[in-house]
Amino acid sequence: MKKEMLYEGKAKKVFATEDPNLCIVDYKDDATAFNGLKKGSIVGKGVVNNRLTNHFMRLLDKEGIPTHFVEELSERETLVKRVTIIPLEVIVRNIAAGSLAKRLGLEEGHVMSRPVIEYCYKDDSLGDPMVNDYHILAMNIATAEELNTISGYSLKINEYLRDYLLKHGIVLVDFKLEFGKLPDGTIVLADEISPDTCRFWDSESNEKLDKDRFRRDLGGVEEAYQEVYRRILGEGN
Ligand code: UDP
C-alpha cells in the first residue's frame, strides 16, 4: 500500500499510496527541539502520538471539525487525506508558558483571562516567525474567510479538548495546530495533537506530561508520554 516517500519531517514520514487523494503518515520516535538544534529519541513516542492523535481526530470529527483522518493502519501508521498544508502553526494558549511567558514577562502558570491565538509562519529557515492576520492576508497565506474558519475551529477544538482532558486529570496549557486544504478548498485539521505539540500538566500537581520534559532535560520523558496514553487510552477509557 505504501509507495514512495513524499516527505520526511522531524517526527513523521509521509508516503504516497495508490490513491492520489490519500497518503500514509508514519510516526517516528525521533525528537527535536529549538528548531532542530536539540536532537534525541523518545522510545515509544511514535506509537503514543499516532494513537492519541487519531483518538482526538475521531472525537473532533464528531464535534463537527473536519479532519484529514481516514483510518489507523498500525500502531505507528495512519491513512490520511492528502492536503496542501497551509503554512501556519496555529497556537492556542490557556495558560502562560514557554515563549509567551518569556515574551510578555508572565509567570509560567499564569492563567489567561481568555484563550490567546497566535500564528507562526511555517518556515524553518526563518525560525517560524510569528505573524498576525495582516501578514497572513498580505502574504496570501490564507484568505480572510479561510482564516476565519481556522480561528473558529481552533477555539472550538480548544474548548472541547480542554474539558475532555480535564476529565482525565490533564490541564491543556497550550497547543499547536496545522490545517490543510482538500482539492475542493475545504479546510481540514491536519498534522497531530500529541504531547509533542501540546503542553499537558497534571491537574493536581502541575507536573509536566509533555515534550517540555525533553526540551528542558527534566527526565522521565518516556514515562510522561506513557502516562498521557494510559490516562486517555488505557483500559476503562
Ligand atoms: N509548538 C509545537 N511546534 C513548534 C512550536 C510550538 O508543537 O514548532 C507547541 C508547543 O509544544 C506548545 C505550544 O506550541 O504546546 C506553544 O509553544 P511556544 O510558542 O511556547 O514555544 P516553545 O516554548 O515550546 O518553543
mmCIF file with all atom_site columns, N, CA, C and O in Angstrom, residues 149-184:
data_model
loop_
_atom_site.group_PDB
_atom_site.id
_atom_site.type_symbol
_atom_site.label_atom_id
_atom_site.label_alt_id
_atom_site.label_comp_id
_atom_site.label_asym_id
_atom_site.label_entity_id
_atom_site.label_seq_id
_atom_site.pdbx_PDB_ins_code
_atom_site.Cartn_x
_atom_site.Cartn_y
_atom_site.Cartn_z
_atom_site.occupancy
_atom_site.B_iso_or_equiv
_atom_site.pdbx_formal_charge
_atom_site.auth_seq_id
_atom_site.auth_comp_id
_atom_site.auth_asym_id
_atom_site.auth_atom_id
_atom_site.pdbx_PDB_model_num
ATOM 1   N N  . THR A 1 149 ? -12.290 30.625 9.351  1.00 0.00 ? 149 THR A N  1
ATOM 2   C CA . THR A 1 149 ? -12.593 29.207 9.586  1.00 0.00 ? 149 THR A CA 1
ATOM 3   C C  . THR A 1 149 ? -11.545 28.613 10.523 1.00 0.00 ? 149 THR A C  1
ATOM 4   O O  . THR A 1 149 ? -11.866 27.923 11.488 1.00 0.00 ? 149 THR A O  1
ATOM 5   N N  . ILE A 1 150 ? -10.277 28.895 10.233 1.00 0.00 ? 150 ILE A N  1
ATOM 6   C CA . ILE A 1 150 ? -9.171  28.333 11.026 1.00 0.00 ? 150 ILE A CA 1
ATOM 7   C C  . ILE A 1 150 ? -9.244  28.788 12.478 1.00 0.00 ? 150 ILE A C  1
ATOM 8   O O  . ILE A 1 150 ? -9.120  27.975 13.404 1.00 0.00 ? 150 ILE A O  1
ATOM 9   N N  . SER A 1 151 ? -9.486  30.077 12.697 1.00 0.00 ? 151 SER A N  1
ATOM 10  C CA . SER A 1 151 ? -9.521  30.546 14.088 1.00 0.00 ? 151 SER A CA 1
ATOM 11  C C  . SER A 1 151 ? -10.760 30.012 14.809 1.00 0.00 ? 151 SER A C  1
ATOM 12  O O  . SER A 1 151 ? -10.693 29.638 15.987 1.00 0.00 ? 151 SER A O  1
ATOM 13  N N  . GLY A 1 152 ? -11.880 29.922 14.086 1.00 0.00 ? 152 GLY A N  1
ATOM 14  C CA . GLY A 1 152 ? -13.112 29.377 14.686 1.00 0.00 ? 152 GLY A CA 1
ATOM 15  C C  . GLY A 1 152 ? -12.913 27.929 15.089 1.00 0.00 ? 152 GLY A C  1
ATOM 16  O O  . GLY A 1 152 ? -13.244 27.533 16.227 1.00 0.00 ? 152 GLY A O  1
ATOM 17  N N  . TYR A 1 153 ? -12.371 27.126 14.194 1.00 0.00 ? 153 TYR A N  1
ATOM 18  C CA . TYR A 1 153 ? -12.103 25.715 14.522 1.00 0.00 ? 153 TYR A CA 1
ATOM 19  C C  . TYR A 1 153 ? -11.134 25.618 15.698 1.00 0.00 ? 153 TYR A C  1
ATOM 20  O O  . TYR A 1 153 ? -11.295 24.783 16.590 1.00 0.00 ? 153 TYR A O  1
ATOM 21  N N  . SER A 1 154 ? -10.104 26.449 15.697 1.00 0.00 ? 154 SER A N  1
ATOM 22  C CA . SER A 1 154 ? -9.071  26.346 16.733 1.00 0.00 ? 154 SER A CA 1
ATOM 23  C C  . SER A 1 154 ? -9.654  26.610 18.121 1.00 0.00 ? 154 SER A C  1
ATOM 24  O O  . SER A 1 154 ? -9.330  25.905 19.088 1.00 0.00 ? 154 SER A O  1
ATOM 25  N N  . LEU A 1 155 ? -10.529 27.614 18.215 1.00 0.00 ? 155 LEU A N  1
ATOM 26  C CA . LEU A 1 155 ? -11.134 27.914 19.518 1.00 0.00 ? 155 LEU A CA 1
ATOM 27  C C  . LEU A 1 155 ? -12.090 26.812 19.952 1.00 0.00 ? 155 LEU A C  1
ATOM 28  O O  . LEU A 1 155 ? -12.166 26.446 21.129 1.00 0.00 ? 155 LEU A O  1
ATOM 29  N N  . LYS A 1 156 ? -12.809 26.239 18.972 1.00 0.00 ? 156 LYS A N  1
ATOM 30  C CA . LYS A 1 156 ? -13.741 25.149 19.285 1.00 0.00 ? 156 LYS A CA 1
ATOM 31  C C  . LYS A 1 156 ? -12.961 23.901 19.744 1.00 0.00 ? 156 LYS A C  1
ATOM 32  O O  . LYS A 1 156 ? -13.340 23.229 20.701 1.00 0.00 ? 156 LYS A O  1
ATOM 33  N N  . ILE A 1 157 ? -11.862 23.622 19.060 1.00 0.00 ? 157 ILE A N  1
ATOM 34  C CA . ILE A 1 157 ? -11.005 22.490 19.437 1.00 0.00 ? 157 ILE A CA 1
ATOM 35  C C  . ILE A 1 157 ? -10.483 22.701 20.851 1.00 0.00 ? 157 ILE A C  1
ATOM 36  O O  . ILE A 1 157 ? -10.472 21.791 21.682 1.00 0.00 ? 157 ILE A O  1
ATOM 37  N N  . ASN A 1 158 ? -10.079 23.931 21.143 1.00 0.00 ? 158 ASN A N  1
ATOM 38  C CA . ASN A 1 158 ? -9.566  24.234 22.478 1.00 0.00 ? 158 ASN A CA 1
ATOM 39  C C  . ASN A 1 158 ? -10.624 23.964 23.543 1.00 0.00 ? 158 ASN A C  1
ATOM 40  O O  . ASN A 1 158 ? -10.358 23.297 24.542 1.00 0.00 ? 158 ASN A O  1
ATOM 41  N N  . GLU A 1 159 ? -11.834 24.462 23.328 1.00 0.00 ? 159 GLU A N  1
ATOM 42  C CA . GLU A 1 159 ? -12.895 24.281 24.333 1.00 0.00 ? 159 GLU A CA 1
ATOM 43  C C  . GLU A 1 159 ? -13.184 22.809 24.554 1.00 0.00 ? 159 GLU A C  1
ATOM 44  O O  . GLU A 1 159 ? -13.319 22.347 25.688 1.00 0.00 ? 159 GLU A O  1
ATOM 45  N N  . TYR A 1 160 ? -13.285 22.081 23.448 1.00 0.00 ? 160 TYR A N  1
ATOM 46  C CA . TYR A 1 160 ? -13.619 20.666 23.563 1.00 0.00 ? 160 TYR A CA 1
ATOM 47  C C  . TYR A 1 160 ? -12.503 19.894 24.268 1.00 0.00 ? 160 TYR A C  1
ATOM 48  O O  . TYR A 1 160 ? -12.745 19.154 25.226 1.00 0.00 ? 160 TYR A O  1
ATOM 49  N N  . LEU A 1 161 ? -11.267 20.069 23.805 1.00 0.00 ? 161 LEU A N  1
ATOM 50  C CA . LEU A 1 161 ? -10.154 19.282 24.363 1.00 0.00 ? 161 LEU A CA 1
ATOM 51  C C  . LEU A 1 161 ? -9.849  19.669 25.804 1.00 0.00 ? 161 LEU A C  1
ATOM 52  O O  . LEU A 1 161 ? -9.481  18.820 26.616 1.00 0.00 ? 161 LEU A O  1
ATOM 53  N N  . ARG A 1 162 ? -10.012 20.960 26.126 1.00 0.00 ? 162 ARG A N  1
ATOM 54  C CA . ARG A 1 162 ? -9.757  21.410 27.498 1.00 0.00 ? 162 ARG A CA 1
ATOM 55  C C  . ARG A 1 162 ? -10.653 20.653 28.485 1.00 0.00 ? 162 ARG A C  1
ATOM 56  O O  . ARG A 1 162 ? -10.183 20.120 29.473 1.00 0.00 ? 162 ARG A O  1
ATOM 57  N N  . ASP A 1 163 ? -11.943 20.588 28.163 1.00 0.00 ? 163 ASP A N  1
ATOM 58  C CA . ASP A 1 163 ? -12.890 19.877 29.044 1.00 0.00 ? 163 ASP A CA 1
ATOM 59  C C  . ASP A 1 163 ? -12.607 18.382 29.055 1.00 0.00 ? 163 ASP A C  1
ATOM 60  O O  . ASP A 1 163 ? -12.602 17.750 30.105 1.00 0.00 ? 163 ASP A O  1
ATOM 61  N N  . TYR A 1 164 ? -12.371 17.833 27.873 1.00 0.00 ? 164 TYR A N  1
ATOM 62  C CA . TYR A 1 164 ? -12.149 16.392 27.753 1.00 0.00 ? 164 TYR A CA 1
ATOM 63  C C  . TYR A 1 164 ? -10.905 15.978 28.555 1.00 0.00 ? 164 TYR A C  1
ATOM 64  O O  . TYR A 1 164 ? -10.933 15.004 29.309 1.00 0.00 ? 164 TYR A O  1
ATOM 65  N N  . LEU A 1 165 ? -9.830  16.722 28.393 1.00 0.00 ? 165 LEU A N  1
ATOM 66  C CA . LEU A 1 165 ? -8.573  16.350 29.051 1.00 0.00 ? 165 LEU A CA 1
ATOM 67  C C  . LEU A 1 165 ? -8.673  16.508 30.571 1.00 0.00 ? 165 LEU A C  1
ATOM 68  O O  . LEU A 1 165 ? -8.141  15.685 31.326 1.00 0.00 ? 165 LEU A O  1
ATOM 69  N N  . LEU A 1 166 ? -9.377  17.560 31.002 1.00 0.00 ? 166 LEU A N  1
ATOM 70  C CA . LEU A 1 166 ? -9.512  17.779 32.442 1.00 0.00 ? 166 LEU A CA 1
ATOM 71  C C  . LEU A 1 166 ? -10.205 16.593 33.111 1.00 0.00 ? 166 LEU A C  1
ATOM 72  O O  . LEU A 1 166 ? -9.851  16.206 34.231 1.00 0.00 ? 166 LEU A O  1
ATOM 73  N N  . LYS A 1 167 ? -11.153 15.988 32.399 1.00 0.00 ? 167 LYS A N  1
ATOM 74  C CA . LYS A 1 167 ? -11.832 14.799 32.938 1.00 0.00 ? 167 LYS A CA 1
ATOM 75  C C  . LYS A 1 167 ? -10.845 13.647 33.104 1.00 0.00 ? 167 LYS A C  1
ATOM 76  O O  . LYS A 1 167 ? -11.129 12.683 33.808 1.00 0.00 ? 167 LYS A O  1
ATOM 77  N N  . HIS A 1 168 ? -9.716  13.722 32.394 1.00 0.00 ? 168 HIS A N  1
ATOM 78  C CA . HIS A 1 168 ? -8.690  12.688 32.503 1.00 0.00 ? 168 HIS A CA 1
ATOM 79  C C  . HIS A 1 168 ? -7.490  13.170 33.324 1.00 0.00 ? 168 HIS A C  1
ATOM 80  O O  . HIS A 1 168 ? -6.396  12.616 33.221 1.00 0.00 ? 168 HIS A O  1
ATOM 81  N N  . GLY A 1 169 ? -7.712  14.233 34.103 1.00 0.00 ? 169 GLY A N  1
ATOM 82  C CA . GLY A 1 169 ? -6.661  14.697 35.025 1.00 0.00 ? 169 GLY A CA 1
ATOM 83  C C  . GLY A 1 169 ? -5.550  15.485 34.363 1.00 0.00 ? 169 GLY A C  1
ATOM 84  O O  . GLY A 1 169 ? -4.449  15.585 34.905 1.00 0.00 ? 169 GLY A O  1
ATOM 85  N N  . ILE A 1 170 ? -5.847  16.059 33.183 1.00 0.00 ? 170 ILE A N  1
ATOM 86  C CA . ILE A 1 170 ? -4.802  16.789 32.437 1.00 0.00 ? 170 ILE A CA 1
ATOM 87  C C  . ILE A 1 170 ? -5.271  18.213 32.139 1.00 0.00 ? 170 ILE A C  1
ATOM 88  O O  . ILE A 1 170 ? -6.382  18.416 31.641 1.00 0.00 ? 170 ILE A O  1
ATOM 89  N N  . VAL A 1 171 ? -4.414  19.191 32.441 1.00 0.00 ? 171 VAL A N  1
ATOM 90  C CA . VAL A 1 171 ? -4.703  20.587 32.088 1.00 0.00 ? 171 VAL A CA 1
ATOM 91  C C  . VAL A 1 171 ? -4.089  20.865 30.715 1.00 0.00 ? 171 VAL A C  1
ATOM 92  O O  . VAL A 1 171 ? -2.906  20.597 30.496 1.00 0.00 ? 171 VAL A O  1
ATOM 93  N N  . LEU A 1 172 ? -4.908  21.409 29.814 1.00 0.00 ? 172 LEU A N  1
ATOM 94  C CA . LEU A 1 172 ? -4.407  21.774 28.481 1.00 0.00 ? 172 LEU A CA 1
ATOM 95  C C  . LEU A 1 172 ? -3.878  23.209 28.569 1.00 0.00 ? 172 LEU A C  1
ATOM 96  O O  . LEU A 1 172 ? -4.643  24.168 28.558 1.00 0.00 ? 172 LEU A O  1
ATOM 97  N N  . VAL A 1 173 ? -2.565  23.334 28.667 1.00 0.00 ? 173 VAL A N  1
ATOM 98  C CA . VAL A 1 173 ? -1.924  24.647 28.844 1.00 0.00 ? 173 VAL A CA 1
ATOM 99  C C  . VAL A 1 173 ? -1.913  25.404 27.523 1.00 0.00 ? 173 VAL A C  1
ATOM 100 O O  . VAL A 1 173 ? -2.368  26.545 27.424 1.00 0.00 ? 173 VAL A O  1
ATOM 101 N N  . ASP A 1 174 ? -1.369  24.779 26.489 1.00 0.00 ? 174 ASP A N  1
ATOM 102 C CA . ASP A 1 174 ? -1.340  25.370 25.146 1.00 0.00 ? 174 ASP A CA 1
ATOM 103 C C  . ASP A 1 174 ? -1.105  24.257 24.137 1.00 0.00 ? 174 ASP A C  1
ATOM 104 O O  . ASP A 1 174 ? -0.803  23.124 24.518 1.00 0.00 ? 174 ASP A O  1
ATOM 105 N N  . PHE A 1 175 ? -1.273  24.559 22.869 1.00 0.00 ? 175 PHE A N  1
ATOM 106 C CA . PHE A 1 175 ? -1.047  23.549 21.833 1.00 0.00 ? 175 PHE A CA 1
ATOM 107 C C  . PHE A 1 175 ? -0.927  24.215 20.475 1.00 0.00 ? 175 PHE A C  1
ATOM 108 O O  . PHE A 1 175 ? -1.280  25.383 20.305 1.00 0.00 ? 175 PHE A O  1
ATOM 109 N N  . LYS A 1 176 ? -0.437  23.419 19.524 1.00 0.00 ? 176 LYS A N  1
ATOM 110 C CA . LYS A 1 176 ? -0.209  23.907 18.156 1.00 0.00 ? 176 LYS A CA 1
ATOM 111 C C  . LYS A 1 176 ? -1.024  23.058 17.179 1.00 0.00 ? 176 LYS A C  1
ATOM 112 O O  . LYS A 1 176 ? -1.036  21.832 17.294 1.00 0.00 ? 176 LYS A O  1
ATOM 113 N N  . LEU A 1 177 ? -1.695  23.721 16.263 1.00 0.00 ? 177 LEU A N  1
ATOM 114 C CA . LEU A 1 177 ? -2.470  23.003 15.240 1.00 0.00 ? 177 LEU A CA 1
ATOM 115 C C  . LEU A 1 177 ? -1.956  23.383 13.864 1.00 0.00 ? 177 LEU A C  1
ATOM 116 O O  . LEU A 1 177 ? -1.398  24.464 13.668 1.00 0.00 ? 177 LEU A O  1
ATOM 117 N N  . GLU A 1 178 ? -2.185  22.471 12.909 1.00 0.00 ? 178 GLU A N  1
ATOM 118 C CA . GLU A 1 178 ? -1.942  22.804 11.499 1.00 0.00 ? 178 GLU A CA 1
ATOM 119 C C  . GLU A 1 178 ? -3.173  22.400 10.708 1.00 0.00 ? 178 GLU A C  1
ATOM 120 O O  . GLU A 1 178 ? -3.804  21.383 11.010 1.00 0.00 ? 178 GLU A O  1
ATOM 121 N N  . PHE A 1 179 ? -3.485  23.192 9.718  1.00 0.00 ? 179 PHE A N  1
ATOM 122 C CA . PHE A 1 179 ? -4.638  22.924 8.868  1.00 0.00 ? 179 PHE A CA 1
ATOM 123 C C  . PHE A 1 179 ? -4.186  22.721 7.432  1.00 0.00 ? 179 PHE A C  1
ATOM 124 O O  . PHE A 1 179 ? -3.135  23.228 7.022  1.00 0.00 ? 179 PHE A O  1
ATOM 125 N N  . GLY A 1 180 ? -4.994  21.945 6.686  1.00 0.00 ? 180 GLY A N  1
ATOM 126 C CA . GLY A 1 180 ? -4.689  21.713 5.279  1.00 0.00 ? 180 GLY A CA 1
ATOM 127 C C  . GLY A 1 180 ? -5.917  21.974 4.437  1.00 0.00 ? 180 GLY A C  1
ATOM 128 O O  . GLY A 1 180 ? -7.029  22.158 4.962  1.00 0.00 ? 180 GLY A O  1
ATOM 129 N N  . LYS A 1 181 ? -5.692  22.017 3.123  1.00 0.00 ? 181 LYS A N  1
ATOM 130 C CA . LYS A 1 181 ? -6.793  22.265 2.192  1.00 0.00 ? 181 LYS A CA 1
ATOM 131 C C  . LYS A 1 181 ? -6.975  21.049 1.300  1.00 0.00 ? 181 LYS A C  1
ATOM 132 O O  . LYS A 1 181 ? -5.998  20.544 0.727  1.00 0.00 ? 181 LYS A O  1
ATOM 133 N N  . LEU A 1 182 ? -8.206  20.557 1.176  1.00 0.00 ? 182 LEU A N  1
ATOM 134 C CA . LEU A 1 182 ? -8.513  19.478 0.239  1.00 0.00 ? 182 LEU A CA 1
ATOM 135 C C  . LEU A 1 182 ? -8.570  20.076 -1.165 1.00 0.00 ? 182 LEU A C  1
ATOM 136 O O  . LEU A 1 182 ? -8.680  21.306 -1.304 1.00 0.00 ? 182 LEU A O  1
ATOM 137 N N  . PRO A 1 183 ? -8.532  19.221 -2.211 1.00 0.00 ? 183 PRO A N  1
ATOM 138 C CA . PRO A 1 183 ? -8.562  19.761 -3.576 1.00 0.00 ? 183 PRO A CA 1
ATOM 139 C C  . PRO A 1 183 ? -9.758  20.691 -3.834 1.00 0.00 ? 183 PRO A C  1
ATOM 140 O O  . PRO A 1 183 ? -9.653  21.639 -4.613 1.00 0.00 ? 183 PRO A O  1
ATOM 141 N N  . ASP A 1 184 ? -10.891 20.455 -3.132 1.00 0.00 ? 184 ASP A N  1
ATOM 142 C CA . ASP A 1 184 ? -12.058 21.327 -3.358 1.00 0.00 ? 184 ASP A CA 1
ATOM 143 C C  . ASP A 1 184 ? -12.014 22.592 -2.495 1.00 0.00 ? 184 ASP A C  1
ATOM 144 O O  . ASP A 1 184 ? -12.971 23.372 -2.481 1.00 0.00 ? 184 ASP A O  1
#
